[in-house]
Amino acid sequence: MDDNEQTALIAWQAGDSTGAEFLLQKYEKLVWKLANKYRHTSLEDAVQEARYALLVAAKAYRSTGGASLLTYLYRSIHGHLRNIMRREWKHEAHCQPRSTEEWLFHWTIDPSAEQTTERFLLRHDMEQWIHNARLSPREKEAMRAVFEDQSLQDLARQHGVSKETCKIWRKRAVQKLRKTYNL
């Protein structure tokens, strides 16, 4: 660490913002290098989080720990970005429809509907979706049960298996359909 860097670090740890500005300029390439790993989500957000992590790490750095400042900053920024992005991905997953029924809701129609032609056409479309997704026979049965508003308990009784087994069939079918149709 050179004298200017040492002075800036001490100034920042004492609360002087000019020290922080110097450190941000000095380690801007490091910030961009680490943030670039998350460019597929939001590069701008990753850069801001990396800058924040740099300042927090610089404030906490103690040379008595044995690690150089660069190594300490690299590890701290990398860990912070990884945690933030994991939290973001978890949040995105949480915001998506959670249950199979929610995801398949738009495929079903009101069973009391009097429009038999519409029901026939929708049934035909569903059969095409099932065929194109290459579902197993059990997965096909599970999807037909969802379409016909048949309960998992009824499906389980019909095939002589547990309700949990039917849930697995349905889950696998939905995964294959999502993969096939990029949903």
Short mmCIF file of C-alpha atoms in Angstrom, two decimals:
data_model
loop_
_atom_site.label_atom_id
_atom_site.label_comp_id
_atom_site.label_asym_id
_atom_site.label_seq_id
_atom_site.Cartn_x
_atom_site.Cartn_y
_atom_site.Cartn_z
CA MET A 1 0.00 0.00 0.00
CA ASP A 2 1.48 3.34 -0.98
CA ASP A 3 1.50 6.47 1.21
CA ASN A 4 -1.43 8.17 -0.57
CA GLU A 5 -3.55 5.05 -0.18
CA GLN A 6 -2.57 4.72 3.48
CA THR A 7 -3.45 8.37 4.11
CA ALA A 8 -6.78 8.03 2.32
CA LEU A 9 -7.62 4.87 4.27
CA ILE A 10 -6.86 6.52 7.60
CA ALA A 11 -8.84 9.61 6.58
CA TRP A 12 -11.86 7.51 5.56
CA GLN A 13 -11.73 5.50 8.77
CA ALA A 14 -11.72 8.81 10.65
CA GLY A 15 -14.82 9.91 8.72
CA ASP A 16 -13.28 12.19 6.05
CA SER A 17 -15.13 11.74 2.74
CA THR A 18 -12.10 12.79 0.66
CA GLY A 19 -10.45 9.53 1.72
CA ALA A 20 -13.49 7.63 0.48
CA GLU A 21 -13.38 9.43 -2.88
CA PHE A 22 -9.71 8.53 -3.31
CA LEU A 23 -10.37 4.86 -2.49
CA LEU A 24 -13.34 4.73 -4.86
CA GLN A 25 -11.22 6.14 -7.70
CA LYS A 26 -8.28 3.87 -6.94
CA TYR A 27 -10.37 0.67 -6.85
CA GLU A 28 -12.91 1.51 -9.57
CA LYS A 29 -11.56 -1.25 -11.86
CA LEU A 30 -11.93 -3.80 -9.07
CA VAL A 31 -15.51 -2.66 -8.49
CA TRP A 32 -16.38 -3.05 -12.17
CA LYS A 33 -14.61 -6.39 -12.45
CA LEU A 34 -16.59 -7.89 -9.58
CA ALA A 35 -19.89 -6.25 -10.56
CA ASN A 36 -19.53 -7.48 -14.14
CA LYS A 37 -20.13 -11.05 -12.94
CA TYR A 38 -23.74 -10.01 -12.29
CA ARG A 39 -24.31 -8.04 -15.51
CA HIS A 40 -27.14 -10.40 -16.53
CA THR A 41 -29.29 -9.10 -13.67
CA SER A 42 -28.50 -5.44 -13.22
CA LEU A 43 -24.99 -4.15 -13.79
CA GLU A 44 -25.77 -0.67 -12.48
CA ASP A 45 -27.15 -2.05 -9.22
CA ALA A 46 -24.21 -4.41 -8.87
CA VAL A 47 -21.75 -1.54 -9.36
CA GLN A 48 -23.49 0.55 -6.69
CA GLU A 49 -23.54 -2.39 -4.28
CA ALA A 50 -19.84 -3.05 -4.99
CA ARG A 51 -18.98 0.58 -4.25
CA TYR A 52 -20.94 0.42 -1.01
CA ALA A 53 -19.17 -2.81 -0.04
CA LEU A 54 -15.80 -1.22 -0.83
CA LEU A 55 -16.48 1.68 1.53
CA VAL A 56 -17.75 -0.57 4.31
CA ALA A 57 -14.76 -2.91 3.95
CA ALA A 58 -12.27 -0.03 3.85
CA LYS A 59 -13.77 1.37 7.03
CA ALA A 60 -13.47 -2.02 8.76
CA TYR A 61 -9.97 -2.90 7.44
CA ARG A 62 -7.20 -3.42 9.97
CA SER A 63 -3.69 -4.15 8.71
CA THR A 64 -3.02 -6.30 11.77
CA GLY A 65 -5.23 -9.08 10.31
CA GLY A 66 -2.50 -10.18 7.92
CA ALA A 67 -4.36 -9.66 4.63
CA SER A 68 -3.40 -6.89 2.24
CA LEU A 69 -5.94 -4.15 1.63
CA LEU A 70 -6.54 -5.32 -1.94
CA THR A 71 -7.20 -8.92 -0.85
CA TYR A 72 -9.49 -7.79 1.95
CA LEU A 73 -11.46 -5.50 -0.37
CA TYR A 74 -11.73 -8.15 -3.07
CA ARG A 75 -13.09 -10.78 -0.67
CA SER A 76 -15.43 -8.35 1.05
CA ILE A 77 -16.90 -6.94 -2.17
CA HIS A 78 -17.23 -10.37 -3.72
CA GLY A 79 -19.03 -11.76 -0.65
CA HIS A 80 -21.34 -8.77 -0.38
CA LEU A 81 -22.33 -8.94 -4.06
CA ARG A 82 -22.93 -12.68 -3.86
CA ASN A 83 -25.20 -12.27 -0.82
CA ILE A 84 -27.12 -9.35 -2.35
CA MET A 85 -27.68 -11.17 -5.63
CA ARG A 86 -28.80 -14.35 -3.87
CA ARG A 87 -31.28 -12.29 -1.91
CA GLU A 88 -32.47 -10.67 -5.16
CA TRP A 89 -32.89 -14.04 -6.89
CA LYS A 90 -34.77 -15.42 -3.92
CA HIS A 91 -37.06 -12.38 -3.99
CA GLU A 92 -37.69 -12.80 -7.73
CA ALA A 93 -38.53 -16.46 -7.23
CA HIS A 94 -40.89 -15.51 -4.40
CA CYS A 95 -42.72 -13.02 -6.62
CA GLN A 96 -43.49 -15.60 -9.28
CA PRO A 97 -46.59 -17.80 -9.02
CA ARG A 98 -45.89 -20.29 -6.27
CA SER A 99 -48.38 -23.08 -6.75
CA THR A 100 -49.12 -25.27 -9.70
CA GLU A 101 -52.75 -24.24 -9.52
CA GLU A 102 -51.84 -20.54 -9.86
CA TRP A 103 -49.62 -21.26 -12.82
CA LEU A 104 -52.20 -23.43 -14.56
CA PHE A 105 -55.17 -21.23 -13.73
CA HIS A 106 -55.27 -19.68 -17.21
CA TRP A 107 -55.46 -23.16 -18.76
CA THR A 108 -58.68 -24.11 -17.07
CA ILE A 109 -62.16 -22.78 -17.64
CA ASP A 110 -65.22 -22.67 -15.48
CA PRO A 111 -66.60 -26.25 -15.30
CA SER A 112 -70.12 -24.85 -15.34
CA ALA A 113 -69.51 -23.13 -18.68
CA GLU A 114 -72.15 -23.95 -21.24
CA GLN A 115 -69.86 -23.33 -24.20
CA THR A 116 -69.00 -26.91 -25.11
CA THR A 117 -67.16 -25.86 -28.30
CA GLU A 118 -64.83 -23.65 -26.26
CA ARG A 119 -64.27 -26.47 -23.78
CA PHE A 120 -63.51 -28.89 -26.62
CA LEU A 121 -60.99 -26.49 -28.22
CA LEU A 122 -59.30 -25.80 -24.91
CA ARG A 123 -59.11 -29.56 -24.24
CA HIS A 124 -57.53 -30.03 -27.67
CA ASP A 125 -54.94 -27.29 -26.94
CA MET A 126 -54.12 -28.87 -23.60
CA GLU A 127 -53.56 -32.24 -25.26
CA GLN A 128 -51.16 -30.57 -27.71
CA TRP A 129 -49.24 -28.89 -24.88
CA ILE A 130 -48.98 -32.20 -23.05
CA HIS A 131 -47.83 -34.03 -26.18
CA ASN A 132 -45.20 -31.41 -27.07
CA ALA A 133 -43.76 -31.42 -23.54
CA ARG A 134 -43.18 -35.19 -23.74
CA LEU A 135 -44.76 -35.97 -20.41
CA SER A 136 -44.79 -39.45 -18.93
CA PRO A 137 -48.17 -41.25 -18.77
CA ARG A 138 -48.52 -40.42 -15.04
CA GLU A 139 -47.61 -36.77 -15.63
CA LYS A 140 -50.23 -36.62 -18.38
CA GLU A 141 -52.83 -38.01 -15.98
CA ALA A 142 -51.89 -35.41 -13.38
CA MET A 143 -52.30 -32.58 -15.92
CA ARG A 144 -55.63 -33.91 -17.13
CA ALA A 145 -56.77 -34.06 -13.51
CA VAL A 146 -55.85 -30.38 -13.07
CA PHE A 147 -57.72 -29.48 -16.25
CA GLU A 148 -60.83 -31.38 -15.18
CA ASP A 149 -60.71 -30.00 -11.61
CA GLN A 150 -60.14 -33.47 -10.21
CA SER A 151 -58.61 -33.46 -6.72
CA LEU A 152 -55.24 -35.01 -5.96
CA GLN A 153 -57.00 -37.31 -3.51
CA ASP A 154 -59.26 -38.65 -6.27
CA LEU A 155 -56.33 -39.10 -8.62
CA ALA A 156 -54.39 -40.95 -5.91
CA ARG A 157 -57.34 -43.28 -5.22
CA GLN A 158 -57.79 -43.90 -8.95
CA HIS A 159 -54.16 -45.02 -9.36
CA GLY A 160 -53.69 -46.63 -5.95
CA VAL A 161 -50.89 -44.31 -4.85
CA SER A 162 -50.46 -41.63 -2.20
CA LYS A 163 -51.50 -38.03 -2.62
CA GLU A 164 -47.81 -37.03 -2.32
CA THR A 165 -46.94 -39.19 -5.32
CA CYS A 166 -49.57 -37.40 -7.37
CA LYS A 167 -48.10 -34.06 -6.28
CA ILE A 168 -44.72 -35.21 -7.61
CA TRP A 169 -46.27 -36.18 -10.96
CA ARG A 170 -47.91 -32.78 -11.20
CA LYS A 171 -44.73 -30.94 -10.19
CA ARG A 172 -42.63 -32.76 -12.79
CA ALA A 173 -45.24 -32.13 -15.46
CA VAL A 174 -45.30 -28.43 -14.72
CA GLN A 175 -41.50 -28.28 -14.80
CA LYS A 176 -41.44 -29.94 -18.22
CA LEU A 177 -44.18 -27.66 -19.54
CA ARG A 178 -42.36 -24.58 -18.28
CA LYS A 179 -39.14 -25.75 -19.91
CA THR A 180 -40.84 -26.61 -23.20
CA TYR A 181 -42.74 -23.32 -23.45
CA ASN A 182 -40.11 -21.08 -21.76
CA LEU A 183 -42.50 -19.99 -19.02
#
